[in-house]
CSV table of C-alpha atoms and ligand atoms in Angstrom, one decimal:
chain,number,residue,atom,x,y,z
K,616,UNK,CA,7.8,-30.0,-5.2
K,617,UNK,CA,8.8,-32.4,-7.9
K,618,UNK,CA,12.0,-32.8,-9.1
K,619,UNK,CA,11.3,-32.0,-13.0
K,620,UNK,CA,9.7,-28.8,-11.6
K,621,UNK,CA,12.1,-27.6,-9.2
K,622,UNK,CA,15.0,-28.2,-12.8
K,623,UNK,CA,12.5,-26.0,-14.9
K,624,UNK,CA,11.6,-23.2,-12.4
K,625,UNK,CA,14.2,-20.6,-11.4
K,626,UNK,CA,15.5,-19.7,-7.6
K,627,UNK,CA,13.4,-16.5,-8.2
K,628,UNK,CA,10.6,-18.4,-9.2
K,629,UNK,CA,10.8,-21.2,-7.0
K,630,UNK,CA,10.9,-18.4,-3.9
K,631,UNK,CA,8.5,-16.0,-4.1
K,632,UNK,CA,5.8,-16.2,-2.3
K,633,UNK,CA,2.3,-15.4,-4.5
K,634,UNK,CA,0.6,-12.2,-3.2
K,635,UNK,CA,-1.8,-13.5,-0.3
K,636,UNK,CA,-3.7,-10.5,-0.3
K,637,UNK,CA,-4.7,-10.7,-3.7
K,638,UNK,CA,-5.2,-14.4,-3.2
K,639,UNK,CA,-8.3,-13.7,-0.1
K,640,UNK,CA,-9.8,-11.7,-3.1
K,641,UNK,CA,-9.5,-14.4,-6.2
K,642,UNK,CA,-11.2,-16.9,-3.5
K,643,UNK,CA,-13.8,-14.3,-2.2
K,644,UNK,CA,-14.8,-13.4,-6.4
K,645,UNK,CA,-15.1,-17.1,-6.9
K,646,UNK,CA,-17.4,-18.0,-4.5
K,647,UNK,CA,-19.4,-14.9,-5.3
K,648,UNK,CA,-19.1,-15.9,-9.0
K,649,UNK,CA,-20.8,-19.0,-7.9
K,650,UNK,CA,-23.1,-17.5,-6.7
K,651,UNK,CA,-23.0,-17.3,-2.8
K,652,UNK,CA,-23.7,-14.5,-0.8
K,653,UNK,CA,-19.8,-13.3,0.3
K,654,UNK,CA,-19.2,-10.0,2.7
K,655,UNK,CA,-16.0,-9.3,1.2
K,656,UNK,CA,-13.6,-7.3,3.8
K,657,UNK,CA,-10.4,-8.5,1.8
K,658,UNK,CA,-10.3,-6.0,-1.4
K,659,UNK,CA,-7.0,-3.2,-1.3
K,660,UNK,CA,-8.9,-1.5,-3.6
K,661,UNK,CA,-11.5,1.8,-3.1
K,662,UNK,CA,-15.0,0.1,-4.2
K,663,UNK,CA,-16.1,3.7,-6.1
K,664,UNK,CA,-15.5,4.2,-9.8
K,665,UNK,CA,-12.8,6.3,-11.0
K,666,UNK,CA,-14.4,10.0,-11.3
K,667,UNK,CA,-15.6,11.2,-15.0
K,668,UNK,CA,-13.5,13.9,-15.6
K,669,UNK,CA,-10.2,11.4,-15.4
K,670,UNK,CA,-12.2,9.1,-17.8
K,671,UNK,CA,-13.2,11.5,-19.8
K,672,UNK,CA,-9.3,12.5,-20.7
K,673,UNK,CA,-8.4,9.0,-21.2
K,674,UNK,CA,-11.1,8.6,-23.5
K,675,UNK,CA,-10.3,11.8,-25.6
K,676,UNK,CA,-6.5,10.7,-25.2
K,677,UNK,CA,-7.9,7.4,-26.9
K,678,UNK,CA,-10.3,9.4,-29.8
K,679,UNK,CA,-7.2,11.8,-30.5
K,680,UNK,CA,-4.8,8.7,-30.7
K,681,UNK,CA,-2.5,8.3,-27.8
K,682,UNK,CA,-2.3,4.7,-28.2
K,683,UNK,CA,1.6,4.6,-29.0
K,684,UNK,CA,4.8,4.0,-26.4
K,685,UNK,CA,5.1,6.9,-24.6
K,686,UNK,CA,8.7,8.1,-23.8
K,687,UNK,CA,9.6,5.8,-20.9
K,688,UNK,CA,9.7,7.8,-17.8
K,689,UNK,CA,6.3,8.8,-18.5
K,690,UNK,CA,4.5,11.7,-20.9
K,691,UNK,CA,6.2,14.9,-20.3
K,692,UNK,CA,3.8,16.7,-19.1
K,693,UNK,CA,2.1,14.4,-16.2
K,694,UNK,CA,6.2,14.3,-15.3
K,695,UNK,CA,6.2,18.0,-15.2
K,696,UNK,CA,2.9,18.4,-13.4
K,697,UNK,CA,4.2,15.9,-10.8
K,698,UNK,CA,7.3,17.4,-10.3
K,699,UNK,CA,5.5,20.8,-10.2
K,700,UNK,CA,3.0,19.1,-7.3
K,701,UNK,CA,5.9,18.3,-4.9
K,702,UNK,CA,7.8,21.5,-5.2
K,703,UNK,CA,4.9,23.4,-4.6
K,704,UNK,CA,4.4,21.3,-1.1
K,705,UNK,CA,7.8,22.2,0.1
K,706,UNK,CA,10.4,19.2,-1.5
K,707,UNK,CA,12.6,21.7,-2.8
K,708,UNK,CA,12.4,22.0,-6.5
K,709,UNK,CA,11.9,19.1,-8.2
K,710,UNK,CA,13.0,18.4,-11.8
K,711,UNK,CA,11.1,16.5,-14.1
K,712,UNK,CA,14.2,14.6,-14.1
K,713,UNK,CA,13.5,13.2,-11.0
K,714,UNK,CA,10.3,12.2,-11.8
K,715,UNK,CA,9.2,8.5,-13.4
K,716,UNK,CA,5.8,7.3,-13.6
K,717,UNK,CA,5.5,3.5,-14.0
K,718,UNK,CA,2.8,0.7,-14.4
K,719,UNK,CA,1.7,1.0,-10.6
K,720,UNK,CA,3.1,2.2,-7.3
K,721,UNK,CA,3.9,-1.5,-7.1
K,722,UNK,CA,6.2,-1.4,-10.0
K,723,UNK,CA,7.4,1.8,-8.5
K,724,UNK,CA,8.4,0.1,-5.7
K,725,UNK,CA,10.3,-2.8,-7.3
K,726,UNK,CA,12.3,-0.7,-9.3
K,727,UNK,CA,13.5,1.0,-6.6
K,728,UNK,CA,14.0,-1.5,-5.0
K,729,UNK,CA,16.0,-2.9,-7.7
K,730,UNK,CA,17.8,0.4,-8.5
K,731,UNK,CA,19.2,-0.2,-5.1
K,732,UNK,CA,19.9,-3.4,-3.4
K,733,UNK,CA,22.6,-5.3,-4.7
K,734,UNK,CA,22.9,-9.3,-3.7
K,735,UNK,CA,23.2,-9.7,0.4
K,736,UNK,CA,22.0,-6.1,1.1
K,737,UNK,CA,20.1,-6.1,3.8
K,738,UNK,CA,16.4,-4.1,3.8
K,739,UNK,CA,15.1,-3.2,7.2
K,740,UNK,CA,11.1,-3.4,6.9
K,741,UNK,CA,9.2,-2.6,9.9
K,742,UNK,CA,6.6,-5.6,10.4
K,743,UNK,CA,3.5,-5.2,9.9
K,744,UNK,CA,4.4,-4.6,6.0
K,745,UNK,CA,2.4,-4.6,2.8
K,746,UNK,CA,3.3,-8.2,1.4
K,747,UNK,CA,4.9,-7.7,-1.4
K,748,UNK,CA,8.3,-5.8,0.2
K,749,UNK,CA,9.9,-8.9,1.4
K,750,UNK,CA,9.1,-10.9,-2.2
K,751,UNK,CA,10.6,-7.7,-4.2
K,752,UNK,CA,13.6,-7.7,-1.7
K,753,UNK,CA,14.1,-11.5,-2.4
K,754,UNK,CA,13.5,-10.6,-6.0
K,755,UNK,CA,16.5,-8.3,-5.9
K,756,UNK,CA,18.5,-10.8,-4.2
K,757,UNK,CA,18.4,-8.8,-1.0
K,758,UNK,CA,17.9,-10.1,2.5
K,759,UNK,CA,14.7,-8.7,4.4
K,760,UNK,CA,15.1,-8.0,8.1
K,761,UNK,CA,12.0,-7.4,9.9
K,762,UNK,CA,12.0,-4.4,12.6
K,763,UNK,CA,8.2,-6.0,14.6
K,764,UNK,CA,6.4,-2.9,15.9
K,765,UNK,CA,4.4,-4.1,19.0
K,766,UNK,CA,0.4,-3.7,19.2
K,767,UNK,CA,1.0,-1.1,21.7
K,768,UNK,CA,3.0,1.0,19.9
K,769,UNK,CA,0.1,2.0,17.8
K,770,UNK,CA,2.5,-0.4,15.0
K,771,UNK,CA,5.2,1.8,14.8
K,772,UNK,CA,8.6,1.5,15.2
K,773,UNK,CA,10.6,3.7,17.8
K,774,UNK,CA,14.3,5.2,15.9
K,775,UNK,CA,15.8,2.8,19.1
K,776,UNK,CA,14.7,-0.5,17.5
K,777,UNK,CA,15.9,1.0,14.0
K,778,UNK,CA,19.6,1.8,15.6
K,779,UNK,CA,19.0,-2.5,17.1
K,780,UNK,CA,18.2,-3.6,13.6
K,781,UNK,CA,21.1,-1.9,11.5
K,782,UNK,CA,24.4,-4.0,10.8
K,783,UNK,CA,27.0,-3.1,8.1
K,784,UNK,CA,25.0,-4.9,5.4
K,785,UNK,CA,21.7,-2.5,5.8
K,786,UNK,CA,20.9,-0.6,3.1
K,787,UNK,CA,17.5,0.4,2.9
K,788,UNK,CA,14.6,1.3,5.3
K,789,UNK,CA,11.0,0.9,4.0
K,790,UNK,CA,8.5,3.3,5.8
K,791,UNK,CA,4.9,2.7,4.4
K,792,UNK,CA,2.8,5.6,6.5
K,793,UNK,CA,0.0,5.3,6.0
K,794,UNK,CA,0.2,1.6,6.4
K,795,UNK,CA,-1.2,-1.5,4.5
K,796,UNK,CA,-2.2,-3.2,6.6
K,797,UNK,CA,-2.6,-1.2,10.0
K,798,UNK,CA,-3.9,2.1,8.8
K,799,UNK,CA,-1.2,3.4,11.2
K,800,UNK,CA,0.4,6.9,10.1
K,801,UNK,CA,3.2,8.6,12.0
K,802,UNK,CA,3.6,11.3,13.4
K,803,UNK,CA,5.7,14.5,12.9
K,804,UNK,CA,8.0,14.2,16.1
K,805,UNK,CA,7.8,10.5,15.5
K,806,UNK,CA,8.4,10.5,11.4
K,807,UNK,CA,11.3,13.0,11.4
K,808,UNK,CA,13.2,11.4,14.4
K,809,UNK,CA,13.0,8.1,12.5
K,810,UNK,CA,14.1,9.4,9.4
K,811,UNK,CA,17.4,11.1,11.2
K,812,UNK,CA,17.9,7.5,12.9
K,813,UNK,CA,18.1,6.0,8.9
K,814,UNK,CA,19.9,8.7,7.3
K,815,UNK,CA,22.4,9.4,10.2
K,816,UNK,CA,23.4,5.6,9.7
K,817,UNK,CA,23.9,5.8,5.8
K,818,UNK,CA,20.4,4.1,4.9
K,819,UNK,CA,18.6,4.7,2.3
K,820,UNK,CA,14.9,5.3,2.8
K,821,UNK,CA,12.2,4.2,0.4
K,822,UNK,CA,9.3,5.4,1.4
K,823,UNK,CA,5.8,4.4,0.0
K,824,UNK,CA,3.2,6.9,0.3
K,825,UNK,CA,1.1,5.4,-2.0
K,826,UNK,CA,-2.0,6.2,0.7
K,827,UNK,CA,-0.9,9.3,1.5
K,828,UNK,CA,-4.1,11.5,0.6
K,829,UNK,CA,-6.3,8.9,2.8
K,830,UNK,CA,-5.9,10.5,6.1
K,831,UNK,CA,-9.1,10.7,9.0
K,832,UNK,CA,-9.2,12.4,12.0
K,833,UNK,CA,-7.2,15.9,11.0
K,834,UNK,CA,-3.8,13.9,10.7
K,835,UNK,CA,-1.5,15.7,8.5
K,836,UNK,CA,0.3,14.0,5.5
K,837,UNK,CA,3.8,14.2,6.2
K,838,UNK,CA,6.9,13.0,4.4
K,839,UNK,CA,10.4,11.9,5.2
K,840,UNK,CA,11.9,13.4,2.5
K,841,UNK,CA,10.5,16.4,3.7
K,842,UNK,CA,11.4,15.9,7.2
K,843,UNK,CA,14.6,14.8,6.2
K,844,UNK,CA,17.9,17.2,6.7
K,845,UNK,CA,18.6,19.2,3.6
K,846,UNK,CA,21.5,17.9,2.8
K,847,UNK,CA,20.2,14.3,3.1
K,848,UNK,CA,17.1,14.0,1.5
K,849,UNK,CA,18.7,13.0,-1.8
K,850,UNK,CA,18.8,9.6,0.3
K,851,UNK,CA,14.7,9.5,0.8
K,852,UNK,CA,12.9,7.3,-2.6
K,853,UNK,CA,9.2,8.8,-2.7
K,854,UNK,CA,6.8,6.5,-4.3
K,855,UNK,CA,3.5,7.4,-4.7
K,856,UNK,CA,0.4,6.5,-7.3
K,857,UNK,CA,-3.1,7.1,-8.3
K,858,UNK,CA,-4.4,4.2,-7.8
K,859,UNK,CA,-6.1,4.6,-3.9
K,860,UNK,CA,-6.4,8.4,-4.1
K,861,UNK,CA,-8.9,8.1,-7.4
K,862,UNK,CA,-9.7,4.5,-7.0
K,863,UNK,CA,-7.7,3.9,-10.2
K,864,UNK,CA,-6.5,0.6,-9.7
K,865,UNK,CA,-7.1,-1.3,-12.6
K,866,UNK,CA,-5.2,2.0,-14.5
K,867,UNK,CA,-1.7,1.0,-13.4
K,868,UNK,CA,0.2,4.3,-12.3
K,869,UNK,CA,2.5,4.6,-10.0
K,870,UNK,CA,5.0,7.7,-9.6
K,871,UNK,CA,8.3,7.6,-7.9
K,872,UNK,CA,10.2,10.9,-7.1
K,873,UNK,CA,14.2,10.5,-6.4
K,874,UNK,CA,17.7,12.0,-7.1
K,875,UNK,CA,18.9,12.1,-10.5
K,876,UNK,CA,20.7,9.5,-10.4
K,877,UNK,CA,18.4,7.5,-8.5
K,878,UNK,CA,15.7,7.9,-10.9
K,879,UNK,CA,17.7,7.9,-14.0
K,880,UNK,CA,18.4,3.9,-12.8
K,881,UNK,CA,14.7,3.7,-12.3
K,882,UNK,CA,13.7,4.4,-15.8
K,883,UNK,CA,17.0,2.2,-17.0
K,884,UNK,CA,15.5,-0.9,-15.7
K,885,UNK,CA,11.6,0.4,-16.6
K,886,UNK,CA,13.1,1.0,-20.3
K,887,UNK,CA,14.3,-3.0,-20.6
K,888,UNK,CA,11.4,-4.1,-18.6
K,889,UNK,CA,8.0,-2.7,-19.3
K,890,UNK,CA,8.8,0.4,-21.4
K,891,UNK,CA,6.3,2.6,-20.1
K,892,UNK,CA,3.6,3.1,-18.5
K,893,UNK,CA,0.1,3.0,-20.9
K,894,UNK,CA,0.2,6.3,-22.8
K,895,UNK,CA,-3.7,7.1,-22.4
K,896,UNK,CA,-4.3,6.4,-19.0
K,897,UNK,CA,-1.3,9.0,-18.5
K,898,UNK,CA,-3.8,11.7,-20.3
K,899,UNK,CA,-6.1,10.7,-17.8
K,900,UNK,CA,-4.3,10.9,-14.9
K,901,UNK,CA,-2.8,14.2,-16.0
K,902,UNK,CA,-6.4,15.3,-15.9
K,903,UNK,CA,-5.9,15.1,-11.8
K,904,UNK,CA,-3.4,18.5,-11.8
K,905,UNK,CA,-5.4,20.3,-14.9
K,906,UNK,CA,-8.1,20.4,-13.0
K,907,UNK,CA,-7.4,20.6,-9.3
K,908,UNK,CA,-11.1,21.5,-7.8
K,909,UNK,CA,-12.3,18.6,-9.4
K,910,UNK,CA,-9.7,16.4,-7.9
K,911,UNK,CA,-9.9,18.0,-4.4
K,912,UNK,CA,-14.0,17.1,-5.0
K,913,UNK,CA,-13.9,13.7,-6.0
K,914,UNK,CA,-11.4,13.0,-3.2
K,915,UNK,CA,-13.4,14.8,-0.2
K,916,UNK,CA,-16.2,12.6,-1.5
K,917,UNK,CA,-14.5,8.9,-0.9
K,918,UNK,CA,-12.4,10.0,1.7
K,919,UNK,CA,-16.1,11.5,3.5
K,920,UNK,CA,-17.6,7.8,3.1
K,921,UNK,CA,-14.3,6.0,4.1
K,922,UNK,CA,-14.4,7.9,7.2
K,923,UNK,CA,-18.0,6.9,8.3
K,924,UNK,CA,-17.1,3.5,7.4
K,925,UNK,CA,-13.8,3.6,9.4
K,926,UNK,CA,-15.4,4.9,12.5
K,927,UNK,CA,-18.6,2.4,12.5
K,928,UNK,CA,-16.4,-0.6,11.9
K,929,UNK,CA,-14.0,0.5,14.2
K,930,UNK,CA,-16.5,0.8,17.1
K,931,UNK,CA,-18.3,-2.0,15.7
K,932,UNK,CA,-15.1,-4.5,16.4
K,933,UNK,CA,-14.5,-3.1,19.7
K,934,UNK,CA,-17.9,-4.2,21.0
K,935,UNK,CA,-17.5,-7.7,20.1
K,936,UNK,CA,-16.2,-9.8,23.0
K,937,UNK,CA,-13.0,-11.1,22.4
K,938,UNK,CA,-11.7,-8.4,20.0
K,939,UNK,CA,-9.7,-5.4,20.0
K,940,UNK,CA,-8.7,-2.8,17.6
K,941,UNK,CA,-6.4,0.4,17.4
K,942,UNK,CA,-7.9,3.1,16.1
K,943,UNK,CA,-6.1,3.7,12.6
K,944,UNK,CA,-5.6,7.3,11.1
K,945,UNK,CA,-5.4,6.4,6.9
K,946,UNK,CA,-5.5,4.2,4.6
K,947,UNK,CA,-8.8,2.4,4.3
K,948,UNK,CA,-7.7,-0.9,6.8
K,949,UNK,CA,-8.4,-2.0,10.1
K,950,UNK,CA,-6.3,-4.4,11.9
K,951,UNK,CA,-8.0,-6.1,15.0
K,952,UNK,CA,-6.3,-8.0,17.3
K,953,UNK,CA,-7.9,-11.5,17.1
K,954,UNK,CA,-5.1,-13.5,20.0
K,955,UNK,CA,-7.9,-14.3,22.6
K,956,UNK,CA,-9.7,-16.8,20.4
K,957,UNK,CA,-6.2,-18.8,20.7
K,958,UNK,CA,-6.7,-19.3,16.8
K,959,UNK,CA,-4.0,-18.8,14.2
K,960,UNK,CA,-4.5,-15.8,12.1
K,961,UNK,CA,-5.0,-17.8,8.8
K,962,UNK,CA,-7.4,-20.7,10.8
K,963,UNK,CA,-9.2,-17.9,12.4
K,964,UNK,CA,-9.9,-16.3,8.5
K,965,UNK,CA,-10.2,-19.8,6.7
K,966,UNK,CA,-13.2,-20.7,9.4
K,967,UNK,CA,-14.2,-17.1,9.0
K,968,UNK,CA,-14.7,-17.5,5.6
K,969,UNK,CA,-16.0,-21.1,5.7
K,970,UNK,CA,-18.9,-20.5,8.1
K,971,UNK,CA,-19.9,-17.3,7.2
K,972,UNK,CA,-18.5,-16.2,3.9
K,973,UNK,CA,-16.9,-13.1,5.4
K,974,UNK,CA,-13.5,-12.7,4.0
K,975,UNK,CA,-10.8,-10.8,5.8
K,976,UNK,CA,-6.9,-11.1,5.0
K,977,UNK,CA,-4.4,-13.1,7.9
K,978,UNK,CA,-2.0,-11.1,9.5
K,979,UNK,CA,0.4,-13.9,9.2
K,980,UNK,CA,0.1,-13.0,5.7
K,981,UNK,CA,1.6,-9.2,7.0
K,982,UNK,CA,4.2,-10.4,9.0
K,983,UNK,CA,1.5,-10.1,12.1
K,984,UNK,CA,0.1,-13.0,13.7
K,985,UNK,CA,-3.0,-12.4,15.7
K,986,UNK,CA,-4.3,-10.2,13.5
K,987,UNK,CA,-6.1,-10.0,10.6
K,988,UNK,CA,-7.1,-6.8,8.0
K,989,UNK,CA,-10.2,-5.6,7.5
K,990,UNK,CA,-10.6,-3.4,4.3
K,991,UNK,CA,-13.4,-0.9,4.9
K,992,UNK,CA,-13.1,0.1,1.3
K,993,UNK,CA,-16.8,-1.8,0.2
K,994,UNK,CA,-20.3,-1.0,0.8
K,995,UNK,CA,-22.0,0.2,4.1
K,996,UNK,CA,-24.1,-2.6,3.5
K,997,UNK,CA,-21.6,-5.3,3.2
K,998,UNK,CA,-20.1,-4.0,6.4
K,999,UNK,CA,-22.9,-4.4,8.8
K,1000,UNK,CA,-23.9,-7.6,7.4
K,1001,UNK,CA,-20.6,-8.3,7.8
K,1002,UNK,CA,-20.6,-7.4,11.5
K,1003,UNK,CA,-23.8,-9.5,12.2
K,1004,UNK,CA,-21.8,-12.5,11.1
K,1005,UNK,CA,-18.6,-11.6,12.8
K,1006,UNK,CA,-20.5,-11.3,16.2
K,1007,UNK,CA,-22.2,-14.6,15.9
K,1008,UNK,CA,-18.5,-16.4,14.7
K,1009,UNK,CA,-16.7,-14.5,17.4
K,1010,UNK,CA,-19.7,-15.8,19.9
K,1011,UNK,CA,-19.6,-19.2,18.6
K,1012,UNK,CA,-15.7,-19.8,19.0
K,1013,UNK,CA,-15.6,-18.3,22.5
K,1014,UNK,CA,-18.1,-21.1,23.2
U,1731,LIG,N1,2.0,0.1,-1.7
U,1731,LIG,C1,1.1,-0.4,-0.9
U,1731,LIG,C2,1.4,-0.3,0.6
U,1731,LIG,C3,-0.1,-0.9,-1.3
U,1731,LIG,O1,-1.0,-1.4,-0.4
U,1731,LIG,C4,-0.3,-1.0,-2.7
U,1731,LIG,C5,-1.5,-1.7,-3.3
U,1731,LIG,O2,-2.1,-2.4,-2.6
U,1731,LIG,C6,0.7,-0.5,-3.6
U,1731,LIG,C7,1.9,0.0,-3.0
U,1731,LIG,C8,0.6,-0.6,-5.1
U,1731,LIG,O3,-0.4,0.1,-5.6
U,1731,LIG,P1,-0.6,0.1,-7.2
U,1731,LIG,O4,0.4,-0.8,-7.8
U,1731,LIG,O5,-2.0,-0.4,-7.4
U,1731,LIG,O6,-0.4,1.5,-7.6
């Protein structure tokens, strides 16, 4: 870095890290763009469009004239239907109060993270972890501390290496179940005695749940704050969003249900920051609880083709010499274990990319080396010519 640069840029600036994830897909879209023929396995995004009857209310929010700041926690009545939503699956009557809808689960999660971790607080993060925890941490001037869940462990942390992890600076855990970028989702037993092991200690858990209606083989969506003692679930941040449940992405809407006093913060630093989240894409998403069949519909539908998808790819990377891969539970990811071709993760992807123009995300980028993440969320098509050029890289490096 130059010298003029590093006097104009700010420590915040001058330390985050850009979003790798979202840098795999910028390079992938270019080289499409120009026009080569790119199997694109790097997207977090469902490839479907977002169903009519959300559109539809966005648009009539539009034609009736939503199109002014909205109050900054979000429109009152997608507050109250969220807050109505997790009561009525068992989180013990929720206020609308508690409730603040923000421009992406993303933002969701900054904001909580900002609301708080004070300089030198340390954040536990289990590794693998969605890239952008240990950036917002750094943003907050917190310290990230990562908690590596082995291969073998299906990644997942055990409450033992929690206990190992926690000093007198730890302030929050993150839990991301299901996980970007393992697909990994915990279990009830496994969930609940984790969540005791945080909360017992004084930790505050932030848990992002942001995949939580993505779930395959009968695995039940489960919650720490509802696992969580009564009397200590005020300590458990839910953050959640519309974004891979509707394939919504590009509408920026994250929620984020907390205590009072938690989520009052929340909306605080939202109200100097972005204001609020667009008005008319609120109409539209409030079109999810008006009309609840249609939602249950339009989700059944993805989630049917994400699971064929899962499943072929799955079996698909376990038949290629040289590969492994757990099977994972949610999200729409895959995360094979690439160490026997004795290739760093981001080499391994580069040449991946280079010779055959399939584009898959490092897990160096995930905290994970050896690994890297397939996104299953694009075409069938895409995925088995995908496969035919995976098999003939993997084939070619193993000489
Ligand atoms: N959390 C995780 C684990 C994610 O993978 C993502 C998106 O990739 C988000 C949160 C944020 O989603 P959005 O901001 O699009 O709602």
């Amino acid at each position: 870095m130059s010298e003029s640069t590093s006097n104009v840029l700010s420590t915040w600036a001058r330390n985050i890290a850009p979003s790798p994830t979202l840098a795999v897909d910028a390079k992938a879209k270019a080289l499409k763009a120009a026009g080569e023929d790119v199997c694109g396995f790097g997207a977090g995004e469902p490839d479907f469009d977002t169903p009519d009857f959300i559109k539809d209310a966005a648009a009539a929010a539009l034609a009736a004239g939503r199109t002014k700041y909205a109050p900054t926690p979000g429109i009152p009545a997608l507050r109250k239907a969220i807050a109505a939503d997790y009561s009525a699956r068992g989180f013990g009557g929720i206020a609308e109060s508690q409730v603040v809808v923000s421009p992406g689960g993303k933002m969701s999660c900054y904001l909580a993270i900002l609301a708080t971790v004070s300089p030198g607080d340390e954040v536990l993060i289990p590794a693998p972890y969605w890239v952008s925890y240990p950036e917002m941490v750094k943003l907050a001037g917190g310290v990230p501390r990562f908690i590596p869940a082995a291969p073998g462990s299906g990644f997942k942390i055990t409450p033992a290496q929690l206990r190992a992890a926690i000093t007198p600076r730890s302030k929050l855990l993150i839990l991301n179940s299901p996980s970007n970028p393992t697909g990994a989702v915990y279990g009830e037993a496994e969930l609940r005695a984790l969540t005791a092991a945080a909360l017992d200690a004084g930790l505050l858990i932030l848990s992002d749940e942001i995949y939580e209606h993505l779930l395959y083989d009968n695995t039940p969506s489960l919650s720490p704050a509802l696992l969580a003692p009564a009397e200590k679930a005020a300590n458990v941040i839910t953050v959640s969003g519309f974004a891979k449940t509707y394939s919504m992405t590009g509408w920026r809407l994250g929620t984020l249900v907390a205590a009072p006093e938690i989520a009052r913060a929340v909306a605080d630093l939202q109200s100097q920051t972005t204001s609020n989240a667009t008005t008319f894409a609120q109409y539209g998403a409030l079109a999810v609880y008006e009309h609840p069949a249609k939602a249950r519909a339009a989700l059944a539908q993805m989630l049917a083709r994400f699971d064929s998808r899962r499943l072929r790819l799955w079996e698909a990377l376990n038949a290629i010499p040289g590969i492994t891969c757990h099977r994972s539970q949610g999200a729409f990811y895959l995360f094979p274990d690439i160490r026997s071709f004795g290739l760093p993760s981001s080499e391994f992807a580069a040449r991946l990319l280079d010779d055959e123009r399939v584009a898959v995300v490092p897990g160096s980028a995930f905290g994970a080396e050896g690994h890297v993440r397939f996104s299953y969320a694009t075409s069938e098509e895409t995925i088995e010519k995908g496969l035919e050029r995976l098999t003939r890289f993997c084939a070619k490096l193993r000489g």
